[in-house]
Amino acid sequence: MNLSFNDAELEVVRLAAEREGMSPGSWAGRQVMAVAQHLLVPVSRDAGDVLRELVQARVHLRETVTALRALTATGASGDGVPEPAATVVEEALKAVARVDAATVQVMRERRPRS
């Protein structure tokens, strides 16, 4: 079986697999089996839209952190990142962590079984 993901989807799969100490392929296979066995119910369409937004926001935040680190590395006076820039990088990293947590929460949403 072949699975195909766009970059944002693959990032979600990679992070979920990493969190559980698995390869992305093994993690995806386990999820497919869980859905097939009705142990896992996929998220609703609305939740999927929210998840896509969260993934895009996460990717943008990561790119922002990378750009900030590059700027602060070139602007430092030899003794590390300037304090205001270090604070901005830390706040951006906290924002990434919040988006990650929100993404995981949406991924765990289950439709009620009837």
Short mmCIF file of N, CA and C in Angstrom, two decimals:
data_model
loop_
_atom_site.label_atom_id
_atom_site.label_comp_id
_atom_site.label_asym_id
_atom_site.label_seq_id
_atom_site.Cartn_x
_atom_site.Cartn_y
_atom_site.Cartn_z
N MET A 1 0.85 -1.16 0.00
CA MET A 1 0.00 0.00 0.00
C MET A 1 0.90 1.23 0.00
N ASN A 2 0.55 2.20 -0.83
CA ASN A 2 1.28 3.46 -0.87
C ASN A 2 0.40 4.56 -0.29
N LEU A 3 0.99 5.42 0.51
CA LEU A 3 0.29 6.57 1.07
C LEU A 3 0.95 7.82 0.53
N SER A 4 0.15 8.85 0.32
CA SER A 4 0.67 10.11 -0.20
C SER A 4 0.21 11.25 0.69
N PHE A 5 1.15 12.12 1.08
CA PHE A 5 0.85 13.27 1.93
C PHE A 5 1.46 14.51 1.33
N ASN A 6 0.80 15.66 1.56
CA ASN A 6 1.46 16.92 1.19
C ASN A 6 2.46 17.24 2.31
N ASP A 7 3.23 18.31 2.15
CA ASP A 7 4.27 18.63 3.12
C ASP A 7 3.72 18.84 4.53
N ALA A 8 2.61 19.56 4.63
CA ALA A 8 2.03 19.84 5.94
C ALA A 8 1.53 18.56 6.61
N GLU A 9 0.87 17.70 5.85
CA GLU A 9 0.37 16.44 6.40
C GLU A 9 1.53 15.55 6.84
N LEU A 10 2.57 15.49 6.02
CA LEU A 10 3.73 14.66 6.36
C LEU A 10 4.38 15.15 7.64
N GLU A 11 4.42 16.44 7.83
CA GLU A 11 4.99 17.00 9.07
C GLU A 11 4.19 16.54 10.28
N VAL A 12 2.86 16.53 10.18
CA VAL A 12 2.02 16.05 11.28
C VAL A 12 2.30 14.58 11.56
N VAL A 13 2.38 13.78 10.51
CA VAL A 13 2.65 12.35 10.67
C VAL A 13 4.03 12.14 11.29
N ARG A 14 5.01 12.88 10.78
CA ARG A 14 6.38 12.75 11.31
C ARG A 14 6.43 13.09 12.80
N LEU A 15 5.78 14.18 13.19
CA LEU A 15 5.78 14.59 14.59
C LEU A 15 5.06 13.56 15.48
N ALA A 16 3.93 13.06 15.01
CA ALA A 16 3.20 12.07 15.79
C ALA A 16 4.03 10.79 15.94
N ALA A 17 4.67 10.37 14.88
CA ALA A 17 5.51 9.17 14.93
C ALA A 17 6.69 9.39 15.87
N GLU A 18 7.31 10.54 15.76
CA GLU A 18 8.45 10.88 16.61
C GLU A 18 8.04 10.88 18.08
N ARG A 19 6.88 11.44 18.37
CA ARG A 19 6.38 11.51 19.74
C ARG A 19 6.22 10.11 20.33
N GLU A 20 5.89 9.14 19.48
CA GLU A 20 5.67 7.77 19.96
C GLU A 20 6.86 6.85 19.69
N GLY A 21 7.98 7.43 19.25
CA GLY A 21 9.18 6.65 19.03
C GLY A 21 9.08 5.66 17.88
N MET A 22 8.34 6.04 16.84
CA MET A 22 8.13 5.14 15.71
C MET A 22 8.56 5.82 14.42
N SER A 23 8.74 5.01 13.37
CA SER A 23 8.98 5.59 12.05
C SER A 23 7.64 6.10 11.53
N PRO A 24 7.66 7.10 10.63
CA PRO A 24 6.39 7.60 10.08
C PRO A 24 5.56 6.50 9.41
N GLY A 25 6.21 5.59 8.67
CA GLY A 25 5.49 4.51 8.01
C GLY A 25 4.82 3.56 8.99
N SER A 26 5.55 3.21 10.06
CA SER A 26 4.97 2.33 11.08
C SER A 26 3.81 2.99 11.80
N TRP A 27 3.98 4.27 12.11
CA TRP A 27 2.92 5.00 12.80
C TRP A 27 1.67 5.08 11.92
N ALA A 28 1.86 5.42 10.64
CA ALA A 28 0.72 5.53 9.72
C ALA A 28 0.02 4.17 9.58
N GLY A 29 0.80 3.11 9.47
CA GLY A 29 0.22 1.77 9.36
C GLY A 29 -0.62 1.41 10.58
N ARG A 30 -0.12 1.76 11.76
CA ARG A 30 -0.87 1.48 12.98
C ARG A 30 -2.18 2.26 13.00
N GLN A 31 -2.14 3.51 12.55
CA GLN A 31 -3.36 4.32 12.53
C GLN A 31 -4.38 3.77 11.53
N VAL A 32 -3.90 3.34 10.37
CA VAL A 32 -4.79 2.77 9.35
C VAL A 32 -5.48 1.52 9.91
N MET A 33 -4.72 0.67 10.59
CA MET A 33 -5.31 -0.54 11.18
C MET A 33 -6.32 -0.18 12.27
N ALA A 34 -6.01 0.83 13.07
CA ALA A 34 -6.93 1.24 14.14
C ALA A 34 -8.25 1.74 13.55
N VAL A 35 -8.19 2.48 12.46
CA VAL A 35 -9.41 2.96 11.81
C VAL A 35 -10.17 1.77 11.22
N ALA A 36 -9.44 0.86 10.55
CA ALA A 36 -10.08 -0.30 9.94
C ALA A 36 -10.77 -1.19 10.97
N GLN A 37 -10.21 -1.25 12.16
CA GLN A 37 -10.78 -2.08 13.23
C GLN A 37 -11.76 -1.30 14.11
N HIS A 38 -12.08 -0.08 13.71
CA HIS A 38 -13.02 0.78 14.44
C HIS A 38 -12.54 1.10 15.85
N LEU A 39 -11.22 1.10 16.04
CA LEU A 39 -10.66 1.50 17.32
C LEU A 39 -10.37 3.00 17.35
N LEU A 40 -10.26 3.58 16.18
CA LEU A 40 -9.98 5.01 16.04
C LEU A 40 -10.96 5.57 15.02
N VAL A 41 -11.63 6.65 15.37
CA VAL A 41 -12.58 7.28 14.47
C VAL A 41 -11.93 8.55 13.94
N PRO A 42 -11.84 8.71 12.62
CA PRO A 42 -11.21 9.91 12.05
C PRO A 42 -11.92 11.19 12.50
N VAL A 43 -11.18 12.28 12.47
CA VAL A 43 -11.75 13.57 12.89
C VAL A 43 -12.79 14.04 11.87
N SER A 44 -13.67 14.88 12.33
CA SER A 44 -14.71 15.42 11.47
C SER A 44 -14.09 16.35 10.43
N ARG A 45 -14.87 16.70 9.41
CA ARG A 45 -14.39 17.60 8.37
C ARG A 45 -14.01 18.96 8.96
N ASP A 46 -14.85 19.47 9.87
CA ASP A 46 -14.55 20.77 10.50
C ASP A 46 -13.25 20.70 11.29
N ALA A 47 -13.08 19.62 12.03
CA ALA A 47 -11.84 19.46 12.80
C ALA A 47 -10.65 19.32 11.85
N GLY A 48 -10.86 18.68 10.72
CA GLY A 48 -9.79 18.56 9.73
C GLY A 48 -9.37 19.92 9.20
N ASP A 49 -10.35 20.80 8.97
CA ASP A 49 -10.04 22.16 8.53
C ASP A 49 -9.23 22.90 9.59
N VAL A 50 -9.64 22.75 10.84
CA VAL A 50 -8.91 23.39 11.94
C VAL A 50 -7.50 22.83 12.02
N LEU A 51 -7.38 21.52 11.87
CA LEU A 51 -6.07 20.88 11.92
C LEU A 51 -5.17 21.41 10.81
N ARG A 52 -5.70 21.55 9.61
CA ARG A 52 -4.89 22.09 8.51
C ARG A 52 -4.42 23.51 8.82
N GLU A 53 -5.30 24.32 9.39
CA GLU A 53 -4.92 25.69 9.77
C GLU A 53 -3.81 25.66 10.82
N LEU A 54 -3.95 24.77 11.79
CA LEU A 54 -2.93 24.68 12.84
C LEU A 54 -1.58 24.23 12.27
N VAL A 55 -1.62 23.28 11.36
CA VAL A 55 -0.38 22.80 10.75
C VAL A 55 0.27 23.92 9.95
N GLN A 56 -0.51 24.67 9.20
CA GLN A 56 0.05 25.79 8.43
C GLN A 56 0.62 26.85 9.36
N ALA A 57 -0.08 27.14 10.45
CA ALA A 57 0.43 28.12 11.42
C ALA A 57 1.72 27.63 12.04
N ARG A 58 1.79 26.34 12.34
CA ARG A 58 3.00 25.76 12.93
C ARG A 58 4.18 25.88 11.98
N VAL A 59 3.95 25.54 10.72
CA VAL A 59 5.02 25.64 9.72
C VAL A 59 5.50 27.09 9.62
N HIS A 60 4.56 28.04 9.59
CA HIS A 60 4.93 29.45 9.50
C HIS A 60 5.72 29.88 10.74
N LEU A 61 5.28 29.45 11.91
CA LEU A 61 6.01 29.80 13.14
C LEU A 61 7.42 29.22 13.13
N ARG A 62 7.57 27.99 12.69
CA ARG A 62 8.91 27.38 12.61
C ARG A 62 9.81 28.16 11.66
N GLU A 63 9.26 28.57 10.53
CA GLU A 63 10.04 29.38 9.57
C GLU A 63 10.43 30.71 10.19
N THR A 64 9.52 31.30 10.96
CA THR A 64 9.80 32.57 11.64
C THR A 64 10.92 32.40 12.66
N VAL A 65 10.86 31.32 13.42
CA VAL A 65 11.92 31.06 14.41
C VAL A 65 13.27 30.89 13.71
N THR A 66 13.28 30.15 12.61
CA THR A 66 14.53 29.96 11.86
C THR A 66 15.08 31.29 11.37
N ALA A 67 14.18 32.13 10.83
CA ALA A 67 14.62 33.44 10.34
C ALA A 67 15.14 34.30 11.49
N LEU A 68 14.46 34.29 12.62
CA LEU A 68 14.91 35.06 13.78
C LEU A 68 16.27 34.60 14.27
N ARG A 69 16.46 33.29 14.31
CA ARG A 69 17.77 32.76 14.74
C ARG A 69 18.87 33.20 13.79
N ALA A 70 18.58 33.17 12.49
CA ALA A 70 19.59 33.60 11.51
C ALA A 70 19.92 35.08 11.69
N LEU A 71 18.90 35.90 11.89
CA LEU A 71 19.13 37.33 12.10
C LEU A 71 19.92 37.60 13.37
N THR A 72 19.56 36.91 14.43
CA THR A 72 20.24 37.16 15.70
C THR A 72 21.66 36.63 15.68
N ALA A 73 21.91 35.57 14.92
CA ALA A 73 23.27 35.03 14.84
C ALA A 73 24.19 36.00 14.11
N THR A 74 23.69 36.66 13.07
CA THR A 74 24.53 37.60 12.32
C THR A 74 24.63 38.94 13.02
N GLY A 75 23.64 39.26 13.86
CA GLY A 75 23.64 40.56 14.53
C GLY A 75 24.31 40.55 15.89
N ALA A 76 24.68 39.37 16.36
CA ALA A 76 25.28 39.29 17.69
C ALA A 76 26.68 39.88 17.67
N SER A 77 27.08 40.42 18.81
CA SER A 77 28.39 41.06 18.90
C SER A 77 29.43 40.09 19.42
N GLY A 78 29.33 38.82 19.07
CA GLY A 78 30.33 37.84 19.45
C GLY A 78 30.03 37.13 20.77
N ASP A 79 29.17 37.68 21.59
CA ASP A 79 28.89 37.05 22.88
C ASP A 79 27.45 36.55 22.96
N GLY A 80 26.94 35.98 21.87
CA GLY A 80 25.62 35.37 21.89
C GLY A 80 24.55 36.25 21.28
N VAL A 81 23.32 35.80 21.42
CA VAL A 81 22.17 36.50 20.85
C VAL A 81 21.83 37.70 21.73
N PRO A 82 21.60 38.87 21.13
CA PRO A 82 21.21 40.03 21.94
C PRO A 82 19.94 39.73 22.73
N GLU A 83 19.85 40.24 23.94
CA GLU A 83 18.74 39.93 24.83
C GLU A 83 17.36 40.16 24.22
N PRO A 84 17.09 41.31 23.57
CA PRO A 84 15.74 41.47 22.99
C PRO A 84 15.44 40.41 21.93
N ALA A 85 16.42 40.07 21.12
CA ALA A 85 16.20 39.06 20.08
C ALA A 85 16.00 37.69 20.71
N ALA A 86 16.75 37.38 21.74
CA ALA A 86 16.59 36.09 22.43
C ALA A 86 15.19 35.97 23.00
N THR A 87 14.67 37.06 23.52
CA THR A 87 13.31 37.06 24.07
C THR A 87 12.29 36.80 22.97
N VAL A 88 12.47 37.41 21.81
CA VAL A 88 11.55 37.20 20.68
C VAL A 88 11.60 35.73 20.23
N VAL A 89 12.80 35.17 20.13
CA VAL A 89 12.94 33.77 19.73
C VAL A 89 12.24 32.87 20.75
N GLU A 90 12.43 33.14 22.03
CA GLU A 90 11.77 32.32 23.06
C GLU A 90 10.25 32.41 22.97
N GLU A 91 9.72 33.60 22.74
CA GLU A 91 8.27 33.75 22.59
C GLU A 91 7.76 33.00 21.36
N ALA A 92 8.52 33.06 20.28
CA ALA A 92 8.13 32.32 19.07
C ALA A 92 8.13 30.82 19.34
N LEU A 93 9.12 30.33 20.06
CA LEU A 93 9.17 28.90 20.39
C LEU A 93 7.99 28.50 21.28
N LYS A 94 7.60 29.38 22.21
CA LYS A 94 6.43 29.10 23.04
C LYS A 94 5.17 29.05 22.18
N ALA A 95 5.08 29.92 21.18
CA ALA A 95 3.92 29.91 20.28
C ALA A 95 3.87 28.61 19.49
N VAL A 96 5.03 28.13 19.04
CA VAL A 96 5.08 26.85 18.33
C VAL A 96 4.58 25.73 19.25
N ALA A 97 5.02 25.74 20.50
CA ALA A 97 4.58 24.70 21.44
C ALA A 97 3.07 24.75 21.66
N ARG A 98 2.49 25.97 21.74
CA ARG A 98 1.04 26.09 21.90
C ARG A 98 0.30 25.56 20.68
N VAL A 99 0.80 25.86 19.50
CA VAL A 99 0.17 25.37 18.27
C VAL A 99 0.30 23.85 18.19
N ASP A 100 1.46 23.32 18.60
CA ASP A 100 1.64 21.86 18.62
C ASP A 100 0.60 21.22 19.54
N ALA A 101 0.41 21.78 20.73
CA ALA A 101 -0.55 21.22 21.68
C ALA A 101 -1.97 21.28 21.13
N ALA A 102 -2.31 22.39 20.49
CA ALA A 102 -3.65 22.52 19.90
C ALA A 102 -3.84 21.51 18.78
N THR A 103 -2.80 21.30 17.99
CA THR A 103 -2.86 20.34 16.89
C THR A 103 -3.11 18.93 17.42
N VAL A 104 -2.39 18.55 18.46
CA VAL A 104 -2.57 17.23 19.06
C VAL A 104 -3.99 17.09 19.61
N GLN A 105 -4.51 18.15 20.24
CA GLN A 105 -5.87 18.11 20.78
C GLN A 105 -6.89 17.85 19.68
N VAL A 106 -6.75 18.53 18.55
CA VAL A 106 -7.69 18.33 17.43
C VAL A 106 -7.53 16.92 16.87
N MET A 107 -6.30 16.43 16.79
CA MET A 107 -6.06 15.09 16.26
C MET A 107 -6.72 14.03 17.13
N ARG A 108 -6.90 14.31 18.40
CA ARG A 108 -7.49 13.34 19.32
C ARG A 108 -9.01 13.39 19.37
N GLU A 109 -9.60 14.38 18.67
CA GLU A 109 -11.06 14.49 18.68
C GLU A 109 -11.65 13.20 18.12
N ARG A 110 -12.69 12.74 18.76
CA ARG A 110 -13.38 11.54 18.28
C ARG A 110 -14.85 11.86 18.09
N ARG A 111 -15.42 11.38 17.01
CA ARG A 111 -16.86 11.51 16.82
C ARG A 111 -17.55 10.53 17.74
N PRO A 112 -18.70 10.91 18.30
CA PRO A 112 -19.43 9.97 19.15
C PRO A 112 -19.88 8.75 18.33
N ARG A 113 -19.73 7.59 18.92
CA ARG A 113 -20.18 6.36 18.26
C ARG A 113 -21.63 6.12 18.63
N SER A 114 -22.42 5.70 17.65
CA SER A 114 -23.84 5.44 17.96
C SER A 114 -24.19 4.02 17.62
#
